[in-house]
mmCIF file of C-alpha atoms in Angstrom:
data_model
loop_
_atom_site.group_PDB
_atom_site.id
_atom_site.type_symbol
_atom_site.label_atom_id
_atom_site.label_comp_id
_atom_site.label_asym_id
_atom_site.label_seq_id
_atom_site.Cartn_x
_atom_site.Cartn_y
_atom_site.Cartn_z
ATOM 1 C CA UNK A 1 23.444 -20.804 7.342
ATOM 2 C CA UNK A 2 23.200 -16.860 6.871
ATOM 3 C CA UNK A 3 19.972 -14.583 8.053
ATOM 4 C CA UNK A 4 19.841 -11.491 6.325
ATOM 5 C CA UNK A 5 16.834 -9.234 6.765
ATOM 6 C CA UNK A 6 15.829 -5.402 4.840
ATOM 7 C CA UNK A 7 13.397 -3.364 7.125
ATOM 8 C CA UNK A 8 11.997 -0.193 6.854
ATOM 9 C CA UNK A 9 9.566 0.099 9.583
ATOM 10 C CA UNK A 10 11.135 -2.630 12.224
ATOM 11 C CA UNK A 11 9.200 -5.894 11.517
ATOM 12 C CA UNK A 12 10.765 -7.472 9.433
ATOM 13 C CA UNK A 13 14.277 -6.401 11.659
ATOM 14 C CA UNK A 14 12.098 -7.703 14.610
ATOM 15 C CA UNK A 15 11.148 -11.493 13.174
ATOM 16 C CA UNK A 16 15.188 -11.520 12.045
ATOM 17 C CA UNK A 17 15.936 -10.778 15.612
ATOM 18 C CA UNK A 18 13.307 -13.706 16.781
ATOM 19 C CA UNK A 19 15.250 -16.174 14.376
ATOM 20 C CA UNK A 20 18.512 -15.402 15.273
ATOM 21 C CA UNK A 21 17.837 -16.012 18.930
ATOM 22 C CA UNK A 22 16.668 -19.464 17.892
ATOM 23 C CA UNK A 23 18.868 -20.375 15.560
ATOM 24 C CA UNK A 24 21.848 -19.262 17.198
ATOM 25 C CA UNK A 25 22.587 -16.920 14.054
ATOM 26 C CA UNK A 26 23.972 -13.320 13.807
ATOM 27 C CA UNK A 27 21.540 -11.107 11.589
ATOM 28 C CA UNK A 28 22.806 -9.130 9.110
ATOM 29 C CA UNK A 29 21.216 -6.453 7.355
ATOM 30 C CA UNK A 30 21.040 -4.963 3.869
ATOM 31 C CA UNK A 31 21.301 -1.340 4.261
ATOM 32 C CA UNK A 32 20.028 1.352 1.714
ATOM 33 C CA UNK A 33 19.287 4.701 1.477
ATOM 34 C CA UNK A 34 16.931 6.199 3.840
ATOM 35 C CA UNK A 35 14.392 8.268 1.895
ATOM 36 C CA UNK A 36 11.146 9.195 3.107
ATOM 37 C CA UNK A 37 8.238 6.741 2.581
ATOM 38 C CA UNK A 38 6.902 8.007 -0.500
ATOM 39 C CA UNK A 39 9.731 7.635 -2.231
ATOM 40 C CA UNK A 40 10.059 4.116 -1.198
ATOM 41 C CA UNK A 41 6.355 3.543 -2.409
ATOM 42 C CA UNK A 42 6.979 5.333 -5.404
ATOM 43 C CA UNK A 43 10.185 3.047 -6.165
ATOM 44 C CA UNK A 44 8.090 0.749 -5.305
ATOM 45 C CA UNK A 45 5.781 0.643 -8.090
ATOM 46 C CA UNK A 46 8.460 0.086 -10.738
ATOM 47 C CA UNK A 47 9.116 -3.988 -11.218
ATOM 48 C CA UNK A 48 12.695 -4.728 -11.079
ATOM 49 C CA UNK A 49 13.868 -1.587 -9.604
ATOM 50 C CA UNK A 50 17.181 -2.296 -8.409
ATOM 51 C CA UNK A 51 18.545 0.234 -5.273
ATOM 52 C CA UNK A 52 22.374 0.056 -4.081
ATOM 53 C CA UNK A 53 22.361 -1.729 -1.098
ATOM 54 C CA UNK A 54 25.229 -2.541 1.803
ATOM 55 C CA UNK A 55 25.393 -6.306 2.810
ATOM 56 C CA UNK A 56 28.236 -8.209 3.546
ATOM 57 C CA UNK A 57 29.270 -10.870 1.447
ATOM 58 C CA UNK A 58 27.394 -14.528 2.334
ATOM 59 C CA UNK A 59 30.110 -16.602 3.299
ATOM 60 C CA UNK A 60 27.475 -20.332 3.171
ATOM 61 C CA UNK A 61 25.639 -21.836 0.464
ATOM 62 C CA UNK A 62 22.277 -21.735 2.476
ATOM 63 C CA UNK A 63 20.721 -18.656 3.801
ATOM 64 C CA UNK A 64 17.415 -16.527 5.223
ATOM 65 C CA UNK A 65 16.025 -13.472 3.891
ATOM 66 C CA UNK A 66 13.227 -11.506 5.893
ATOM 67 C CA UNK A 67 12.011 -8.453 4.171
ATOM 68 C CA UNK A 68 8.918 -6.968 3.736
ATOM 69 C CA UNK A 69 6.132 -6.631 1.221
ATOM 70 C CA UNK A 70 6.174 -3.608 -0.905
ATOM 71 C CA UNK A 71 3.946 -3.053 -3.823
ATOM 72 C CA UNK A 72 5.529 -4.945 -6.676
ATOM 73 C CA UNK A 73 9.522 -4.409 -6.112
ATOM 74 C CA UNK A 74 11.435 -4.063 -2.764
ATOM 75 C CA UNK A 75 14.747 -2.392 -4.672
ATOM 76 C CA UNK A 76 17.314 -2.969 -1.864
ATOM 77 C CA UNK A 77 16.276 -6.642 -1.925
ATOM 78 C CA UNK A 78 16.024 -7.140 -6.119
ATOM 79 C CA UNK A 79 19.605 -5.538 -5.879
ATOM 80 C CA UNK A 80 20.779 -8.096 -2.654
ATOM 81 C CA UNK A 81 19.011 -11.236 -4.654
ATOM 82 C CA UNK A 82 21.052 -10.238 -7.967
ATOM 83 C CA UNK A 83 23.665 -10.381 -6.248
ATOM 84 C CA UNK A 84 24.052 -13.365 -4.072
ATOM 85 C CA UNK A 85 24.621 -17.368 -4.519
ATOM 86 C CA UNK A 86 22.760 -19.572 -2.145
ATOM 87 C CA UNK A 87 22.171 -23.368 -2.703
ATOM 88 C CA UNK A 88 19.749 -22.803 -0.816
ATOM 89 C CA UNK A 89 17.569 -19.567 0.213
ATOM 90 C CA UNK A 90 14.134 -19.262 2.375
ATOM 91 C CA UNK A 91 12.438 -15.850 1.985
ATOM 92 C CA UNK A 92 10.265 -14.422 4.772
ATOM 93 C CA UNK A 93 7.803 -12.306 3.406
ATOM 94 C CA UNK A 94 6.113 -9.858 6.021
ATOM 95 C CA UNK A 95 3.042 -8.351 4.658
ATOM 96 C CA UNK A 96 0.103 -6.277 5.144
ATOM 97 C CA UNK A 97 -2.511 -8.177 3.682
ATOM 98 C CA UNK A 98 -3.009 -8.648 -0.050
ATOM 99 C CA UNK A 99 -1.444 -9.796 -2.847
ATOM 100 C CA UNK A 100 1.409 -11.706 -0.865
ATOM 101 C CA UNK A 101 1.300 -14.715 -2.935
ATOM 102 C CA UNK A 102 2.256 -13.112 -6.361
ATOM 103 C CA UNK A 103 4.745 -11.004 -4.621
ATOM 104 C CA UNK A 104 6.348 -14.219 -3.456
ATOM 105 C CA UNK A 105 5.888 -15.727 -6.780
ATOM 106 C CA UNK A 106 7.956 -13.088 -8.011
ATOM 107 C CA UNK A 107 10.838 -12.550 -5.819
ATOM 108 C CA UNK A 108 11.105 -16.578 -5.981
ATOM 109 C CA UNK A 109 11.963 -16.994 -9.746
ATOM 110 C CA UNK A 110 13.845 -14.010 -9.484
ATOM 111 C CA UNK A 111 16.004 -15.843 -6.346
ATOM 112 C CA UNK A 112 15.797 -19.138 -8.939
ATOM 113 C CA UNK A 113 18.263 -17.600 -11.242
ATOM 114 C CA UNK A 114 20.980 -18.054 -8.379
ATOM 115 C CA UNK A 115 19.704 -20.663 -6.360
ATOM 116 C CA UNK A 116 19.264 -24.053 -7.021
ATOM 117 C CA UNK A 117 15.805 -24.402 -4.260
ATOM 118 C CA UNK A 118 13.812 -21.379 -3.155
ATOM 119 C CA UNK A 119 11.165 -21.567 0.024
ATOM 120 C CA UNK A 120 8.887 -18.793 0.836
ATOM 121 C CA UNK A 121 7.136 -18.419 4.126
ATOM 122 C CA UNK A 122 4.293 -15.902 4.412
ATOM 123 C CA UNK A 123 4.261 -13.501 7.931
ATOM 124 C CA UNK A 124 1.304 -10.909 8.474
ATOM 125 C CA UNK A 125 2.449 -8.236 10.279
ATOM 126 C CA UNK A 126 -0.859 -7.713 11.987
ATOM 127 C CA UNK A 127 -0.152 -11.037 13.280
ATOM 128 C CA UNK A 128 3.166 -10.902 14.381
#
């Protein structure tokens, strides 16, 4: 199994971190560009938005992703779940606190195209 995590402020890196400990896994991240915030919300905003990303190459069939919330499109991660193959894949959704669900919704049927079963687990960052 693979963990692969996209963070921009640290917690979704931080619950990646907590996994990896326990599951005896190496974290690897997606890396992007590193604009400023409101470009990130801005990019945000557009469904679908793909943004170059860095990752290496999974090298299983089953794998982790921890990444955060955005508005309606995280574009490092569209770009990283276009990408990939996984049998199977659990996402890790960190959020804030609304509209998680759909979000998840989302970024599971787009993960569906690759992957034959898709789990999503919900984290509140307040929580964390």
């Amino acid at each position: 199994m693979e963990l692969y995590y996209f963070s921009y402020t640290g917690i979704s890196k931080e619950i990646a971190l907590a996994l990896s400990s326990k599951l005896k896994l190496t974290p690897k991240e997606i890396k992007s560009y590193h604009f400023p915030y409101g470009v990130w919300l801005f990019f945000s905003f557009i469904p679908g938005l793909e943004i170059r990303a860095e990752f290496e190459s999974p090298q299983t069939q089953e794998g982790i992703l921890v990444f955060p919330k955005w508005t309606f499109n995280c574009p490092p991660v569209s770009y990283f779940i276009n990408r990939v193959y996984f049998k199977r894949l659990l996402l890790i959704i960190t959020y804030g606190g609304w509209r998680e669900k759909p979000y998840g919704e989302y970024y599971k049927n787009l993960a569906r195209k690759k992957t034959q079963e898709v789990g999503i687990f919900y984290v509140k960052r307040k929580l964390w």
